[in-house]
PDB file of C-alpha atoms and ligand atoms in Angstrom:
ATOM      1  CA  MET A   1     -13.322   9.372  -3.633  1.00 91.00           C
ATOM      2  CA  ASN A   2     -12.055   5.554  -4.083  1.00 96.00           C
ATOM      3  CA  ILE A   3      -8.570   5.709  -2.998  1.00 98.00           C
ATOM      4  CA  LYS A   4      -7.707   1.791  -1.652  1.00 98.00           C
ATOM      5  CA  ILE A   5      -4.956   0.665   1.144  1.00 98.00           C
ATOM      6  CA  ILE A   6      -3.176  -2.062   0.522  1.00 98.00           C
ATOM      7  CA  SER A   7      -1.984  -3.946   3.253  1.00 98.00           C
ATOM      8  CA  ALA A   8       1.619  -5.798   2.177  1.00 98.00           C
ATOM      9  CA  SER A   9       2.031  -8.231   4.553  1.00 98.00           C
ATOM     10  CA  ILE A  10       0.803 -11.451   5.383  1.00 98.00           C
ATOM     11  CA  ARG A  11       3.009 -12.526   8.080  1.00 98.00           C
ATOM     12  CA  LEU A  12       1.616 -14.308  11.068  1.00 97.00           C
ATOM     13  CA  GLY A  13       1.885 -11.787  13.810  1.00 97.00           C
ATOM     14  CA  ARG A  14       1.860  -9.209  11.171  1.00 98.00           C
ATOM     15  CA  LYS A  15       2.261  -5.389  12.768  1.00 98.00           C
ATOM     16  CA  SER A  16       2.112  -3.592   9.354  1.00 98.00           C
ATOM     17  CA  HIS A  17      -1.441  -3.921   9.081  1.00 98.00           C
ATOM     18  CA  ARG A  18      -1.689  -2.001  12.016  1.00 98.00           C
ATOM     19  CA  VAL A  19      -0.782   1.404   9.747  1.00 98.00           C
ATOM     20  CA  ALA A  20      -3.357   0.116   7.123  1.00 98.00           C
ATOM     21  CA  LEU A  21      -6.248   0.185   9.682  1.00 98.00           C
ATOM     22  CA  TYR A  22      -4.945   3.598  10.866  1.00 98.00           C
ATOM     23  CA  PHE A  23      -5.289   4.868   7.405  1.00 98.00           C
ATOM     24  CA  LYS A  24      -8.853   3.549   6.873  1.00 98.00           C
ATOM     25  CA  ASN A  25      -9.928   5.327  10.054  1.00 98.00           C
ATOM     26  CA  TYR A  26      -8.013   8.478   8.983  1.00 98.00           C
ATOM     27  CA  LEU A  27      -9.594   8.854   5.884  1.00 98.00           C
ATOM     28  CA  SER A  28     -12.914   8.008   7.359  1.00 97.00           C
ATOM     29  CA  GLU A  29     -13.068   9.983   9.943  1.00 96.00           C
ATOM     30  CA  ASN A  30     -11.970  12.868   8.084  1.00 96.00           C
ATOM     31  CA  LYS A  31     -14.443  12.154   5.365  1.00 95.00           C
ATOM     32  CA  ILE A  32     -11.560  11.967   2.792  1.00 94.00           C
ATOM     33  CA  ALA A  33     -12.737   8.282   1.475  1.00 91.00           C
ATOM     34  CA  ASP A  34     -14.762   5.787   2.475  1.00 85.00           C
ATOM     35  CA  ALA A  35     -11.116   3.465   1.844  1.00 94.00           C
ATOM     36  CA  GLU A  36     -11.251  -0.123   1.624  1.00 96.00           C
ATOM     37  CA  ILE A  37      -8.122  -2.417   2.664  1.00 98.00           C
ATOM     38  CA  ILE A  38      -6.749  -4.895   0.097  1.00 98.00           C
ATOM     39  CA  ASP A  39      -5.676  -7.170   2.298  1.00 98.00           C
ATOM     40  CA  LEU A  40      -2.804  -9.391   0.436  1.00 98.00           C
ATOM     41  CA  ALA A  41      -3.050 -11.951   3.435  1.00 98.00           C
ATOM     42  CA  GLU A  42      -6.701 -12.383   2.659  1.00 98.00           C
ATOM     43  CA  LEU A  43      -6.723 -12.392  -0.701  1.00 97.00           C
ATOM     44  CA  ASN A  44      -3.718 -15.318  -0.653  1.00 95.00           C
ATOM     45  CA  PHE A  45      -2.937 -15.735  -3.896  1.00 96.00           C
ATOM     46  CA  PRO A  46      -0.538 -18.265  -5.444  1.00 95.00           C
ATOM     47  CA  ILE A  47       2.742 -17.301  -6.475  1.00 96.00           C
ATOM     48  CA  PHE A  48       3.156 -15.763 -10.066  1.00 96.00           C
ATOM     49  CA  GLU A  49       3.160 -17.635 -12.845  1.00 94.00           C
ATOM     50  CA  GLU A  50       1.327 -15.236 -15.273  1.00 96.00           C
ATOM     51  CA  ARG A  51       0.158 -11.773 -15.931  1.00 97.00           C
ATOM     52  CA  LEU A  52      -3.465 -11.500 -15.665  1.00 97.00           C
ATOM     53  CA  ARG A  53      -3.979 -10.714 -19.416  1.00 96.00           C
ATOM     54  CA  LEU A  54      -2.685 -13.876 -20.362  1.00 97.00           C
ATOM     55  CA  MET A  55      -4.330 -16.562 -17.898  1.00 96.00           C
ATOM     56  CA  PRO A  56      -6.244 -18.847 -19.587  1.00 94.00           C
ATOM     57  CA  ASN A  57      -8.884 -19.335 -16.478  1.00 94.00           C
ATOM     58  CA  PRO A  58      -8.135 -16.585 -14.153  1.00 95.00           C
ATOM     59  CA  GLU A  59      -9.730 -16.594 -10.993  1.00 95.00           C
ATOM     60  CA  PRO A  60     -12.221 -14.679  -9.514  1.00 97.00           C
ATOM     61  CA  ALA A  61     -10.686 -13.250  -6.975  1.00 97.00           C
ATOM     62  CA  VAL A  62      -8.249 -11.952  -9.557  1.00 97.00           C
ATOM     63  CA  LEU A  63     -10.445 -10.500 -11.844  1.00 98.00           C
ATOM     64  CA  ALA A  64     -11.838  -8.610  -8.664  1.00 98.00           C
ATOM     65  CA  PHE A  65      -8.707  -7.495  -7.448  1.00 98.00           C
ATOM     66  CA  ALA A  66      -8.262  -6.518 -10.806  1.00 98.00           C
ATOM     67  CA  GLU A  67     -10.791  -4.260 -11.241  1.00 98.00           C
ATOM     68  CA  GLN A  68     -10.203  -2.618  -7.360  1.00 98.00           C
ATOM     69  CA  ILE A  69      -6.859  -1.193  -9.058  1.00 98.00           C
ATOM     70  CA  LYS A  70      -8.361  -0.273 -12.006  1.00 97.00           C
ATOM     71  CA  ALA A  71     -11.230   1.813 -10.499  1.00 97.00           C
ATOM     72  CA  ALA A  72      -9.163   2.842  -7.726  1.00 97.00           C
ATOM     73  CA  GLU A  73      -8.224   6.744  -7.877  1.00 97.00           C
ATOM     74  CA  GLY A  74      -5.444   6.361  -5.827  1.00 98.00           C
ATOM     75  CA  ILE A  75      -3.660   4.323  -3.596  1.00 98.00           C
ATOM     76  CA  ILE A  76      -1.910   3.857  -0.344  1.00 98.00           C
ATOM     77  CA  ILE A  77       0.428   0.689  -0.263  1.00 98.00           C
ATOM     78  CA  VAL A  78       1.585  -0.270   3.340  1.00 98.00           C
ATOM     79  CA  THR A  79       4.812  -2.297   3.313  1.00 98.00           C
ATOM     80  CA  PRO A  80       6.865  -3.920   5.987  1.00 98.00           C
ATOM     81  CA  GLU A  81      10.316  -3.904   4.926  1.00 97.00           C
ATOM     82  CA  TYR A  82      11.727  -7.486   4.988  1.00 97.00           C
ATOM     83  CA  ASN A  83      16.315  -7.684   4.665  1.00 96.00           C
ATOM     84  CA  GLY A  84      16.046  -4.069   3.200  1.00 95.00           C
ATOM     85  CA  GLY A  85      13.495  -4.454   0.539  1.00 96.00           C
ATOM     86  CA  TYR A  86       9.355  -5.305  -0.250  1.00 98.00           C
ATOM     87  CA  PRO A  87       7.569  -8.802   0.613  1.00 98.00           C
ATOM     88  CA  ALA A  88       7.134 -11.312  -2.269  1.00 98.00           C
ATOM     89  CA  SER A  89       3.508 -10.920  -1.247  1.00 98.00           C
ATOM     90  CA  LEU A  90       3.817  -7.201  -3.009  1.00 98.00           C
ATOM     91  CA  LYS A  91       5.841  -8.237  -5.993  1.00 98.00           C
ATOM     92  CA  ASN A  92       3.331 -11.310  -6.562  1.00 98.00           C
ATOM     93  CA  VAL A  93       0.131  -8.688  -7.121  1.00 98.00           C
ATOM     94  CA  ILE A  94       2.282  -5.966  -9.304  1.00 98.00           C
ATOM     95  CA  ASP A  95       3.676  -8.397 -11.282  1.00 98.00           C
ATOM     96  CA  LEU A  96      -0.329  -9.809 -12.210  1.00 98.00           C
ATOM     97  CA  LEU A  97      -1.298  -6.615 -13.797  1.00 98.00           C
ATOM     98  CA  TYR A  98      -0.332  -3.931 -15.931  1.00 97.00           C
ATOM     99  CA  ALA A  99      -2.643  -1.650 -17.446  1.00 97.00           C
ATOM    100  CA  GLU A 100      -4.325  -0.870 -14.458  1.00 98.00           C
ATOM    101  CA  TRP A 101      -1.249   0.548 -12.507  1.00 98.00           C
ATOM    102  CA  LYS A 102      -0.603   2.794 -15.435  1.00 97.00           C
ATOM    103  CA  ARG A 103      -0.931   6.743 -13.773  1.00 97.00           C
ATOM    104  CA  LYS A 104      -2.517   5.573 -11.254  1.00 98.00           C
ATOM    105  CA  PRO A 105      -1.339   7.942  -8.009  1.00 98.00           C
ATOM    106  CA  ILE A 106       0.390   5.142  -5.281  1.00 98.00           C
ATOM    107  CA  ALA A 107       1.485   6.563  -2.112  1.00 98.00           C
ATOM    108  CA  ILE A 108       3.834   4.719  -0.139  1.00 98.00           C
ATOM    109  CA  CYS A 109       3.938   3.528   3.764  1.00 98.00           C
ATOM    110  CA  THR A 110       7.215   1.911   4.869  1.00 98.00           C
ATOM    111  CA  VAL A 111       6.979   0.058   8.413  1.00 98.00           C
ATOM    112  CA  SER A 112       9.451  -1.690  10.513  1.00 97.00           C
ATOM    113  CA  GLU A 113       9.794  -2.646  14.160  1.00 96.00           C
ATOM    114  CA  GLY A 114      12.854  -1.057  14.283  1.00 94.00           C
ATOM    115  CA  MET A 115      14.894   2.721  13.912  1.00 94.00           C
ATOM    116  CA  PHE A 116      14.971   2.845  10.837  1.00 94.00           C
ATOM    117  CA  ALA A 117      11.041   2.689   9.694  1.00 95.00           C
ATOM    118  CA  GLY A 118      11.325   0.793   6.544  1.00 91.00           C
ATOM    119  CA  SER A 119      12.612   3.371   4.426  1.00 92.00           C
ATOM    120  CA  GLN A 120      15.390   1.284   2.608  1.00 94.00           C
ATOM    121  CA  VAL A 121      12.100  -0.088   0.682  1.00 95.00           C
ATOM    122  CA  ILE A 122      11.494   3.261  -0.708  1.00 95.00           C
ATOM    123  CA  THR A 123      13.781   3.313  -3.676  1.00 94.00           C
ATOM    124  CA  SER A 124      13.355  -0.593  -5.276  1.00 96.00           C
ATOM    125  CA  LEU A 125       9.378  -0.273  -4.564  1.00 98.00           C
ATOM    126  CA  GLN A 126       9.207   2.928  -6.276  1.00 97.00           C
ATOM    127  CA  PHE A 127      11.195   1.725  -9.038  1.00 97.00           C
ATOM    128  CA  THR A 128       9.429  -1.054  -9.929  1.00 98.00           C
ATOM    129  CA  LEU A 129       6.125   0.427  -9.537  1.00 98.00           C
ATOM    130  CA  TRP A 130       7.794   3.376 -11.762  1.00 97.00           C
ATOM    131  CA  LYS A 131       8.931   0.726 -13.951  1.00 98.00           C
ATOM    132  CA  ILE A 132       5.068  -0.628 -14.688  1.00 98.00           C
ATOM    133  CA  GLY A 133       4.102   3.175 -15.383  1.00 98.00           C
ATOM    134  CA  ALA A 134       2.483   4.018 -11.738  1.00 98.00           C
ATOM    135  CA  LEU A 135       2.888   7.137 -10.649  1.00 98.00           C
ATOM    136  CA  THR A 136       4.505   7.018  -6.855  1.00 97.00           C
ATOM    137  CA  VAL A 137       3.759  10.746  -5.091  1.00 98.00           C
ATOM    138  CA  PRO A 138       6.216  12.536  -3.679  1.00 97.00           C
ATOM    139  CA  ALA A 139       5.557  11.865   0.189  1.00 96.00           C
ATOM    140  CA  MET A 140       6.599   9.320   3.046  1.00 96.00           C
ATOM    141  CA  PHE A 141       5.090   7.687   5.977  1.00 98.00           C
ATOM    142  CA  PRO A 142       7.857   6.024   7.327  1.00 98.00           C
ATOM    143  CA  VAL A 143       6.230   4.436  10.616  1.00 98.00           C
ATOM    144  CA  ALA A 144       9.396   2.979  13.194  1.00 97.00           C
ATOM    145  CA  THR A 145       8.704   0.787  16.373  1.00 97.00           C
ATOM    146  CA  VAL A 146       5.284  -0.140  15.190  1.00 98.00           C
ATOM    147  CA  GLU A 147       4.844  -2.213  17.948  1.00 97.00           C
ATOM    148  CA  LYS A 148       5.072   0.653  20.020  1.00 97.00           C
ATOM    149  CA  THR A 149       3.286   3.938  17.674  1.00 98.00           C
ATOM    150  CA  PHE A 150       0.339   1.631  16.568  1.00 98.00           C
ATOM    151  CA  ASP A 151      -1.977  -0.478  18.597  1.00 98.00           C
ATOM    152  CA  GLU A 152      -3.609  -3.458  17.036  1.00 98.00           C
ATOM    153  CA  LYS A 153      -6.403  -1.732  15.983  1.00 98.00           C
ATOM    154  CA  GLY A 154      -5.184   1.132  14.028  1.00 98.00           C
ATOM    155  CA  GLN A 155      -4.889   3.964  17.025  1.00 98.00           C
ATOM    156  CA  PRO A 156      -1.811   5.811  17.348  1.00 98.00           C
ATOM    157  CA  SER A 157       0.051   6.240  20.343  1.00 98.00           C
ATOM    158  CA  ASP A 158       0.838  10.219  19.275  1.00 98.00           C
ATOM    159  CA  PRO A 159      -2.127  11.139  17.688  1.00 98.00           C
ATOM    160  CA  GLU A 160      -1.284  14.325  17.223  1.00 98.00           C
ATOM    161  CA  LEU A 161       1.770  13.608  15.560  1.00 97.00           C
ATOM    162  CA  THR A 162       1.076  10.761  13.108  1.00 98.00           C
ATOM    163  CA  ASN A 163      -2.728  12.721  12.188  1.00 98.00           C
ATOM    164  CA  LYS A 164      -0.412  16.006  11.317  1.00 98.00           C
ATOM    165  CA  ARG A 165       1.836  13.431   9.332  1.00 98.00           C
ATOM    166  CA  ALA A 166      -0.808  11.503   7.504  1.00 98.00           C
ATOM    167  CA  THR A 167      -2.449  15.155   6.079  1.00 98.00           C
ATOM    168  CA  SER A 168       0.819  16.267   4.320  1.00 98.00           C
ATOM    169  CA  PHE A 169       1.206  12.436   3.327  1.00 98.00           C
ATOM    170  CA  ILE A 170      -2.981  12.187   1.888  1.00 98.00           C
ATOM    171  CA  ASN A 171      -3.071  16.334   0.059  1.00 98.00           C
ATOM    172  CA  GLU A 172      -0.340  14.837  -1.444  1.00 98.00           C
ATOM    173  CA  LEU A 173      -1.781  11.734  -3.099  1.00 98.00           C
ATOM    174  CA  VAL A 174      -4.879  13.852  -3.618  1.00 97.00           C
ATOM    175  CA  TYR A 175      -3.177  16.841  -5.489  1.00 97.00           C
ATOM    176  CA  TRP A 176      -1.672  13.876  -7.769  1.00 97.00           C
ATOM    177  CA  MET A 177      -5.557  12.290  -7.712  1.00 97.00           C
ATOM    178  CA  ASP A 178      -7.002  15.645  -9.006  1.00 96.00           C
ATOM    179  CA  LYS A 179      -4.308  15.937 -11.652  1.00 93.00           C
ATOM    180  CA  ARG A 180      -5.488  12.644 -13.226  1.00 84.00           C
TER     181      ARG A 180
HETATM  182  C1  LIG B   1      11.657 -11.522   7.010  1.00 51.78           C
HETATM  183  C2  LIG B   1      12.072 -10.280   7.713  1.00 51.78           C
HETATM  184  C3  LIG B   1      12.994  -9.985   7.139  1.00 51.78           C
HETATM  185  C4  LIG B   1      12.699  -8.705   7.656  1.00 51.78           C
HETATM  186  N1  LIG B   1      13.987  -8.039   7.761  1.00 51.78           N
HETATM  187  C5  LIG B   1      13.944  -5.782   8.058  1.00 51.78           C
HETATM  188  C6  LIG B   1      14.873  -5.379   7.582  1.00 51.78           C
HETATM  189  O1  LIG B   1      15.557  -5.344   7.220  1.00 51.78           O
HETATM  190  N2  LIG B   1      14.761  -3.751   8.540  1.00 51.78           N
HETATM  191  C7  LIG B   1      13.742  -3.781   9.371  1.00 51.78           C
HETATM  192  O2  LIG B   1      13.940  -2.644   9.758  1.00 51.78           O
HETATM  193  N3  LIG B   1      12.915  -4.564   9.758  1.00 51.78           N
HETATM  194  C8  LIG B   1      12.742  -5.623   9.450  1.00 51.78           C
HETATM  195  N4  LIG B   1      11.687  -7.085   9.419  1.00 51.78           N
HETATM  196  C9  LIG B   1      11.489  -6.632  10.769  1.00 51.78           C
HETATM  197  C10 LIG B   1      10.024  -6.438  10.479  1.00 51.78           C
HETATM  198  O3  LIG B   1      10.235  -4.581  10.358  1.00 51.78           O
HETATM  199  C11 LIG B   1       8.921  -6.160  11.486  1.00 51.78           C
HETATM  200  O4  LIG B   1       8.266  -7.803  11.023  1.00 51.78           O
HETATM  201  C12 LIG B   1       7.714  -5.073  11.523  1.00 51.78           C
HETATM  202  O5  LIG B   1       6.694  -5.546  12.103  1.00 51.78           O
HETATM  203  C13 LIG B   1       6.684  -5.201   9.699  1.00 51.78           C
HETATM  204  O6  LIG B   1       6.378  -6.395   9.154  1.00 51.78           O
HETATM  205  P1  LIG B   1       5.241  -7.293   9.663  1.00 51.78           P
HETATM  206  O7  LIG B   1       4.398  -6.315   9.029  1.00 51.78           O
HETATM  207  O8  LIG B   1       5.248  -8.566   8.573  1.00 51.78           O
HETATM  208  O9  LIG B   1       5.352  -7.181  11.029  1.00 51.78           O
HETATM  209  C14 LIG B   1      11.996  -8.214   9.175  1.00 51.78           C
HETATM  210  C15 LIG B   1      10.871  -9.129   9.623  1.00 51.78           C
HETATM  211  C16 LIG B   1      10.756 -10.118   8.387  1.00 51.78           C
HETATM  212  C17 LIG B   1      10.117 -10.937   8.728  1.00 51.78           C
END
């Protein structure tokens, strides 16, 4: 299965990337997918100026990103919550593409350092993805107090509980991937 994990935080010292690493490990250990992380910090795209389809000379990295999204059968977005919303880095790449997002099953994982697990991001991100025609799956994976619950390599502090939650989250994504 072709699942891509978008790690949305580009912040120095970011913590939500730990959860992206966790999903990569989880998917490979459970032989669900050899999932690749699309790390927006690595891509380091400039601030949006125009959609890819209207760019006169798109950078190869932008074309490669579009190809990755197009080819993905399903996507997990791991996003931090910044002031009640999702980061500019994520909006930057959503707006870049259009057809590539169409009917793409996407599962949203929100992350915060605090108690509320980034849950305020859900409605705004879902709305944007709905507007662009993606298929956000009805499952949540909110992560609270990320610094305590995942280490730098993505190992959860409570593997049993975390894997149980991941199973139902991923099952929902895979269900909608199979329907496509
Ligand atoms: C600009 C900014 C705004 C933030 N706003 C919130 C917030 O509204 N709610 C929250 O729970 N955490 C907030 N945080 C803390 C993040 O939850 C924390 O940085 C967490 O580790 C996830 O982001 P990261 O992957 O960039 O580390 C904010 C952090 C930054 C840098």
